[in-house]
């Protein structure tokens, strides 16, 4: 797991050392007419989350200062979105939101949660950051978006971190209500989008919710999480990845599957799930070019939530139904588990 930590550190350093060029490139590419509207560079938020976590783990105030800089300046980029266009967007009635992208909103909140009440931010600075979070979450709840499960789980994750980080803010009771409603649709429920792409997003977001609520043990005690951990473990092919099925593309979301399998391996003390995380990591992760800070964030989660006390062990089961005909709806035919094995997936119903 140490390699995950060092990848995260290097990826954050890469963004910090190139942040000026990142902003210049963003300004040149910004399209106010884009369907998603305003979105500042999310990699700055991912960098801040990594640095805040490194500060929490190691106590280096250099990292805290770099995360703090992002927390206090990120809302300033909203001024670069054309006022005339923002006035034509109904969901910008309260102004352009600083954190409109629910794929990265939680990174800003996580960074703040790790720094608050540690003497890094003044009370006035904490108030400013909390208002940025509160106003952005109100916007995210007001906007319309597609995705019945994976997208709602992403919102739930952001809400879990917001309620944790802002226990006394005026909007927290409303955020709590929405958090509970969205969690109720996902926690301990079956995923309705039978697609390998969306399962990875959904499961990773549920792990994020559990992380924010300090309920990882409780999440993995639900029948659904145990089922899915076993289910996807059984689907791993000789290509060292879960095959694409449904609305997906081959090799999609391998980064999220590393976190999911590392976390599940620790929670279930499973050598076979540790094996799945290991072979996916060995196949796809290039440690020589640690320049993806989004990948760095995920690997830092794998470092925090996984364990090296479990030795990976390749499964030995043969062809089988995975795992039944109501939820799984898969048959796997195989003569082994290594890269030279023959494998066929039948996805039915």
PDB file of N, CA, C and O in Angstrom, residues 213-262:
ATOM      1  N   UNK A 213     -19.172   8.823   7.607  1.00  0.00           N
ATOM      2  CA  UNK A 213     -20.024   8.550   8.774  1.00  0.00           C
ATOM      3  C   UNK A 213     -19.376   7.608   9.796  1.00  0.00           C
ATOM      4  O   UNK A 213     -20.003   7.251  10.786  1.00  0.00           O
ATOM      5  N   UNK A 214     -18.113   7.221   9.524  1.00  0.00           N
ATOM      6  CA  UNK A 214     -17.426   6.263  10.399  1.00  0.00           C
ATOM      7  C   UNK A 214     -18.244   4.974  10.561  1.00  0.00           C
ATOM      8  O   UNK A 214     -18.375   4.439  11.657  1.00  0.00           O
ATOM      9  N   UNK A 215     -18.781   4.502   9.436  1.00  0.00           N
ATOM     10  CA  UNK A 215     -19.634   3.310   9.454  1.00  0.00           C
ATOM     11  C   UNK A 215     -19.196   2.287   8.407  1.00  0.00           C
ATOM     12  O   UNK A 215     -20.029   1.619   7.798  1.00  0.00           O
ATOM     13  N   UNK A 216     -17.880   2.148   8.223  1.00  0.00           N
ATOM     14  CA  UNK A 216     -17.404   1.191   7.229  1.00  0.00           C
ATOM     15  C   UNK A 216     -17.804  -0.236   7.606  1.00  0.00           C
ATOM     16  O   UNK A 216     -18.244  -1.017   6.763  1.00  0.00           O
ATOM     17  N   UNK A 217     -17.646  -0.573   8.878  1.00  0.00           N
ATOM     18  CA  UNK A 217     -18.013  -1.911   9.333  1.00  0.00           C
ATOM     19  C   UNK A 217     -19.495  -2.171   9.084  1.00  0.00           C
ATOM     20  O   UNK A 217     -19.877  -3.236   8.595  1.00  0.00           O
ATOM     21  N   UNK A 218     -20.333  -1.186   9.394  1.00  0.00           N
ATOM     22  CA  UNK A 218     -21.770  -1.346   9.221  1.00  0.00           C
ATOM     23  C   UNK A 218     -22.138  -1.500   7.741  1.00  0.00           C
ATOM     24  O   UNK A 218     -23.021  -2.295   7.390  1.00  0.00           O
ATOM     25  N   UNK A 219     -21.470  -0.743   6.868  1.00  0.00           N
ATOM     26  CA  UNK A 219     -21.760  -0.866   5.439  1.00  0.00           C
ATOM     27  C   UNK A 219     -21.452  -2.266   4.937  1.00  0.00           C
ATOM     28  O   UNK A 219     -22.259  -2.882   4.234  1.00  0.00           O
ATOM     29  N   UNK A 220     -20.290  -2.789   5.317  1.00  0.00           N
ATOM     30  CA  UNK A 220     -19.878  -4.088   4.802  1.00  0.00           C
ATOM     31  C   UNK A 220     -20.564  -5.252   5.523  1.00  0.00           C
ATOM     32  O   UNK A 220     -20.390  -6.403   5.117  1.00  0.00           O
ATOM     33  N   UNK A 221     -21.355  -4.943   6.526  1.00  0.00           N
ATOM     34  CA  UNK A 221     -22.186  -5.968   7.145  1.00  0.00           C
ATOM     35  C   UNK A 221     -23.534  -6.115   6.446  1.00  0.00           C
ATOM     36  O   UNK A 221     -24.286  -7.047   6.737  1.00  0.00           O
ATOM     37  N   UNK A 222     -23.855  -5.217   5.512  1.00  0.00           N
ATOM     38  CA  UNK A 222     -25.112  -5.353   4.779  1.00  0.00           C
ATOM     39  C   UNK A 222     -24.993  -6.517   3.793  1.00  0.00           C
ATOM     40  O   UNK A 222     -23.921  -6.766   3.232  1.00  0.00           O
ATOM     41  N   UNK A 223     -26.061  -7.261   3.571  1.00  0.00           N
ATOM     42  CA  UNK A 223     -26.004  -8.382   2.615  1.00  0.00           C
ATOM     43  C   UNK A 223     -25.589  -7.954   1.222  1.00  0.00           C
ATOM     44  O   UNK A 223     -24.897  -8.696   0.520  1.00  0.00           O
ATOM     45  N   UNK A 224     -26.007  -6.746   0.826  1.00  0.00           N
ATOM     46  CA  UNK A 224     -25.703  -6.289  -0.530  1.00  0.00           C
ATOM     47  C   UNK A 224     -24.203  -6.102  -0.742  1.00  0.00           C
ATOM     48  O   UNK A 224     -23.665  -6.504  -1.779  1.00  0.00           O
ATOM     49  N   UNK A 225     -23.521  -5.491   0.213  1.00  0.00           N
ATOM     50  CA  UNK A 225     -22.088  -5.270   0.033  1.00  0.00           C
ATOM     51  C   UNK A 225     -21.333  -6.594   0.021  1.00  0.00           C
ATOM     52  O   UNK A 225     -20.379  -6.769  -0.751  1.00  0.00           O
ATOM     53  N   UNK A 226     -21.747  -7.538   0.867  1.00  0.00           N
ATOM     54  CA  UNK A 226     -21.090  -8.844   0.853  1.00  0.00           C
ATOM     55  C   UNK A 226     -21.323  -9.538  -0.483  1.00  0.00           C
ATOM     56  O   UNK A 226     -20.407 -10.121  -1.072  1.00  0.00           O
ATOM     57  N   UNK A 227     -22.570  -9.448  -0.969  1.00  0.00           N
ATOM     58  CA  UNK A 227     -22.897 -10.048  -2.265  1.00  0.00           C
ATOM     59  C   UNK A 227     -22.027  -9.453  -3.368  1.00  0.00           C
ATOM     60  O   UNK A 227     -21.405 -10.184  -4.149  1.00  0.00           O
ATOM     61  N   UNK A 228     -21.997  -8.106  -3.458  1.00  0.00           N
ATOM     62  CA  UNK A 228     -21.287  -7.474  -4.555  1.00  0.00           C
ATOM     63  C   UNK A 228     -19.780  -7.709  -4.488  1.00  0.00           C
ATOM     64  O   UNK A 228     -19.112  -7.845  -5.521  1.00  0.00           O
ATOM     65  N   UNK A 229     -19.219  -7.763  -3.289  1.00  0.00           N
ATOM     66  CA  UNK A 229     -17.788  -8.037  -3.160  1.00  0.00           C
ATOM     67  C   UNK A 229     -17.463  -9.418  -3.716  1.00  0.00           C
ATOM     68  O   UNK A 229     -16.500  -9.600  -4.479  1.00  0.00           O
ATOM     69  N   UNK A 230     -18.283 -10.427  -3.359  1.00  0.00           N
ATOM     70  CA  UNK A 230     -18.085 -11.784  -3.879  1.00  0.00           C
ATOM     71  C   UNK A 230     -18.387 -11.850  -5.383  1.00  0.00           C
ATOM     72  O   UNK A 230     -17.673 -12.505  -6.150  1.00  0.00           O
ATOM     73  N   UNK A 231     -19.442 -11.170  -5.776  1.00  0.00           N
ATOM     74  CA  UNK A 231     -19.919 -11.178  -7.161  1.00  0.00           C
ATOM     75  C   UNK A 231     -18.845 -10.655  -8.113  1.00  0.00           C
ATOM     76  O   UNK A 231     -18.483 -11.324  -9.091  1.00  0.00           O
ATOM     77  N   UNK A 232     -18.307  -9.462  -7.821  1.00  0.00           N
ATOM     78  CA  UNK A 232     -17.318  -8.882  -8.726  1.00  0.00           C
ATOM     79  C   UNK A 232     -15.981  -9.603  -8.645  1.00  0.00           C
ATOM     80  O   UNK A 232     -15.245  -9.654  -9.637  1.00  0.00           O
ATOM     81  N   UNK A 233     -15.672 -10.162  -7.491  1.00  0.00           N
ATOM     82  CA  UNK A 233     -14.476 -10.988  -7.379  1.00  0.00           C
ATOM     83  C   UNK A 233     -14.565 -12.172  -8.347  1.00  0.00           C
ATOM     84  O   UNK A 233     -13.601 -12.525  -9.038  1.00  0.00           O
ATOM     85  N   UNK A 234     -15.768 -12.771  -8.432  1.00  0.00           N
ATOM     86  CA  UNK A 234     -15.972 -13.924  -9.308  1.00  0.00           C
ATOM     87  C   UNK A 234     -15.968 -13.552 -10.793  1.00  0.00           C
ATOM     88  O   UNK A 234     -15.740 -14.403 -11.652  1.00  0.00           O
ATOM     89  N   UNK A 235     -16.208 -12.277 -11.100  1.00  0.00           N
ATOM     90  CA  UNK A 235     -16.270 -11.849 -12.496  1.00  0.00           C
ATOM     91  C   UNK A 235     -14.903 -11.507 -13.086  1.00  0.00           C
ATOM     92  O   UNK A 235     -14.785 -11.367 -14.314  1.00  0.00           O
ATOM     93  N   UNK A 236     -13.876 -11.344 -12.261  1.00  0.00           N
ATOM     94  CA  UNK A 236     -12.555 -10.950 -12.778  1.00  0.00           C
ATOM     95  C   UNK A 236     -12.093 -11.959 -13.830  1.00  0.00           C
ATOM     96  O   UNK A 236     -12.129 -13.172 -13.611  1.00  0.00           O
ATOM     97  N   UNK A 237     -11.665 -11.443 -14.973  1.00  0.00           N
ATOM     98  CA  UNK A 237     -11.312 -12.288 -16.115  1.00  0.00           C
ATOM     99  C   UNK A 237      -9.792 -12.453 -16.231  1.00  0.00           C
ATOM    100  O   UNK A 237      -9.033 -11.810 -15.498  1.00  0.00           O
ATOM    101  N   UNK A 238      -9.321 -13.285 -17.169  1.00  0.00           N
ATOM    102  CA  UNK A 238      -7.882 -13.419 -17.392  1.00  0.00           C
ATOM    103  C   UNK A 238      -7.208 -12.128 -17.872  1.00  0.00           C
ATOM    104  O   UNK A 238      -5.980 -12.047 -17.901  1.00  0.00           O
ATOM    105  N   UNK A 239      -7.997 -11.129 -18.246  1.00  0.00           N
ATOM    106  CA  UNK A 239      -7.447  -9.815 -18.569  1.00  0.00           C
ATOM    107  C   UNK A 239      -7.193  -8.993 -17.317  1.00  0.00           C
ATOM    108  O   UNK A 239      -6.844  -7.813 -17.390  1.00  0.00           O
ATOM    109  N   UNK A 240      -7.387  -9.641 -16.146  1.00  0.00           N
ATOM    110  CA  UNK A 240      -7.168  -8.991 -14.846  1.00  0.00           C
ATOM    111  C   UNK A 240      -8.047  -7.756 -14.656  1.00  0.00           C
ATOM    112  O   UNK A 240      -7.610  -6.714 -14.170  1.00  0.00           O
ATOM    113  N   UNK A 241      -9.308  -7.912 -15.052  1.00  0.00           N
ATOM    114  CA  UNK A 241     -10.267  -6.829 -14.907  1.00  0.00           C
ATOM    115  C   UNK A 241     -11.662  -7.411 -15.025  1.00  0.00           C
ATOM    116  O   UNK A 241     -11.854  -8.485 -15.614  1.00  0.00           O
ATOM    117  N   UNK A 242     -12.637  -6.720 -14.464  1.00  0.00           N
ATOM    118  CA  UNK A 242     -14.036  -7.102 -14.636  1.00  0.00           C
ATOM    119  C   UNK A 242     -14.441  -6.756 -16.073  1.00  0.00           C
ATOM    120  O   UNK A 242     -14.183  -5.633 -16.524  1.00  0.00           O
ATOM    121  N   UNK A 243     -15.038  -7.688 -16.824  1.00  0.00           N
ATOM    122  CA  UNK A 243     -15.411  -7.394 -18.218  1.00  0.00           C
ATOM    123  C   UNK A 243     -16.450  -6.279 -18.292  1.00  0.00           C
ATOM    124  O   UNK A 243     -17.210  -6.038 -17.346  1.00  0.00           O
ATOM    125  N   UNK A 244     -16.476  -5.608 -19.424  1.00  0.00           N
ATOM    126  CA  UNK A 244     -17.507  -4.588 -19.630  1.00  0.00           C
ATOM    127  C   UNK A 244     -18.814  -5.268 -20.018  1.00  0.00           C
ATOM    128  O   UNK A 244     -18.831  -6.169 -20.845  1.00  0.00           O
ATOM    129  N   UNK A 245     -19.886  -4.858 -19.404  1.00  0.00           N
ATOM    130  CA  UNK A 245     -21.223  -5.316 -19.782  1.00  0.00           C
ATOM    131  C   UNK A 245     -22.197  -4.189 -19.501  1.00  0.00           C
ATOM    132  O   UNK A 245     -21.943  -3.311 -18.680  1.00  0.00           O
ATOM    133  N   UNK A 246     -23.322  -4.207 -20.193  1.00  0.00           N
ATOM    134  CA  UNK A 246     -24.269  -3.108 -20.056  1.00  0.00           C
ATOM    135  C   UNK A 246     -23.678  -1.831 -20.635  1.00  0.00           C
ATOM    136  O   UNK A 246     -22.911  -1.848 -21.593  1.00  0.00           O
ATOM    137  N   UNK A 247     -24.043  -0.701 -20.052  1.00  0.00           N
ATOM    138  CA  UNK A 247     -23.563   0.603 -20.508  1.00  0.00           C
ATOM    139  C   UNK A 247     -22.148   0.798 -19.976  1.00  0.00           C
ATOM    140  O   UNK A 247     -21.943   1.358 -18.892  1.00  0.00           O
ATOM    141  N   UNK A 248     -21.147   0.348 -20.727  1.00  0.00           N
ATOM    142  CA  UNK A 248     -19.767   0.403 -20.253  1.00  0.00           C
ATOM    143  C   UNK A 248     -18.811   0.246 -21.417  1.00  0.00           C
ATOM    144  O   UNK A 248     -19.211  -0.056 -22.535  1.00  0.00           O
ATOM    145  N   UNK A 249     -17.538   0.475 -21.148  1.00  0.00           N
ATOM    146  CA  UNK A 249     -16.472   0.236 -22.111  1.00  0.00           C
ATOM    147  C   UNK A 249     -15.406  -0.612 -21.432  1.00  0.00           C
ATOM    148  O   UNK A 249     -15.274  -0.600 -20.212  1.00  0.00           O
ATOM    149  N   UNK A 250     -14.655  -1.347 -22.228  1.00  0.00           N
ATOM    150  CA  UNK A 250     -13.655  -2.246 -21.676  1.00  0.00           C
ATOM    151  C   UNK A 250     -12.630  -1.493 -20.827  1.00  0.00           C
ATOM    152  O   UNK A 250     -12.165  -0.419 -21.205  1.00  0.00           O
ATOM    153  N   UNK A 251     -12.302  -2.067 -19.669  1.00  0.00           N
ATOM    154  CA  UNK A 251     -11.293  -1.539 -18.737  1.00  0.00           C
ATOM    155  C   UNK A 251     -11.715  -0.241 -18.035  1.00  0.00           C
ATOM    156  O   UNK A 251     -10.885   0.449 -17.460  1.00  0.00           O
ATOM    157  N   UNK A 252     -12.998   0.105 -18.096  1.00  0.00           N
ATOM    158  CA  UNK A 252     -13.455   1.333 -17.448  1.00  0.00           C
ATOM    159  C   UNK A 252     -13.451   1.199 -15.927  1.00  0.00           C
ATOM    160  O   UNK A 252     -13.803   0.163 -15.381  1.00  0.00           O
ATOM    161  N   UNK A 253     -13.046   2.264 -15.260  1.00  0.00           N
ATOM    162  CA  UNK A 253     -13.119   2.374 -13.791  1.00  0.00           C
ATOM    163  C   UNK A 253     -12.170   1.436 -13.049  1.00  0.00           C
ATOM    164  O   UNK A 253     -12.402   1.117 -11.876  1.00  0.00           O
ATOM    165  N   UNK A 254     -11.082   1.035 -13.680  1.00  0.00           N
ATOM    166  CA  UNK A 254     -10.151   0.155 -12.974  1.00  0.00           C
ATOM    167  C   UNK A 254      -9.624   0.815 -11.700  1.00  0.00           C
ATOM    168  O   UNK A 254      -9.350   0.144 -10.711  1.00  0.00           O
ATOM    169  N   UNK A 255      -9.518   2.152 -11.720  1.00  0.00           N
ATOM    170  CA  UNK A 255      -9.012   2.849 -10.529  1.00  0.00           C
ATOM    171  C   UNK A 255      -9.953   2.698  -9.338  1.00  0.00           C
ATOM    172  O   UNK A 255      -9.503   2.446  -8.208  1.00  0.00           O
ATOM    173  N   UNK A 256     -11.256   2.823  -9.587  1.00  0.00           N
ATOM    174  CA  UNK A 256     -12.208   2.652  -8.489  1.00  0.00           C
ATOM    175  C   UNK A 256     -12.219   1.212  -7.970  1.00  0.00           C
ATOM    176  O   UNK A 256     -12.391   0.973  -6.774  1.00  0.00           O
ATOM    177  N   UNK A 257     -12.039   0.242  -8.893  1.00  0.00           N
ATOM    178  CA  UNK A 257     -12.063  -1.158  -8.461  1.00  0.00           C
ATOM    179  C   UNK A 257     -10.886  -1.485  -7.545  1.00  0.00           C
ATOM    180  O   UNK A 257     -11.001  -2.350  -6.672  1.00  0.00           O
ATOM    181  N   UNK A 258      -9.766  -0.798  -7.693  1.00  0.00           N
ATOM    182  CA  UNK A 258      -8.654  -0.999  -6.760  1.00  0.00           C
ATOM    183  C   UNK A 258      -9.097  -0.645  -5.347  1.00  0.00           C
ATOM    184  O   UNK A 258      -8.891  -1.409  -4.397  1.00  0.00           O
ATOM    185  N   UNK A 259      -9.741   0.514  -5.193  1.00  0.00           N
ATOM    186  CA  UNK A 259     -10.197   0.944  -3.867  1.00  0.00           C
ATOM    187  C   UNK A 259     -11.258  -0.008  -3.325  1.00  0.00           C
ATOM    188  O   UNK A 259     -11.226  -0.400  -2.152  1.00  0.00           O
ATOM    189  N   UNK A 260     -12.202  -0.382  -4.179  1.00  0.00           N
ATOM    190  CA  UNK A 260     -13.299  -1.249  -3.737  1.00  0.00           C
ATOM    191  C   UNK A 260     -12.764  -2.586  -3.247  1.00  0.00           C
ATOM    192  O   UNK A 260     -13.129  -3.064  -2.162  1.00  0.00           O
ATOM    193  N   UNK A 261     -11.883  -3.203  -4.014  1.00  0.00           N
ATOM    194  CA  UNK A 261     -11.356  -4.506  -3.619  1.00  0.00           C
ATOM    195  C   UNK A 261     -10.403  -4.417  -2.429  1.00  0.00           C
ATOM    196  O   UNK A 261     -10.394  -5.312  -1.574  1.00  0.00           O
ATOM    197  N   UNK A 262      -9.593  -3.361  -2.350  1.00  0.00           N
ATOM    198  CA  UNK A 262      -8.708  -3.195  -1.188  1.00  0.00           C
ATOM    199  C   UNK A 262      -9.535  -3.042   0.088  1.00  0.00           C
ATOM    200  O   UNK A 262      -9.228  -3.644   1.127  1.00  0.00           O
TER     201      UNK A 262
END
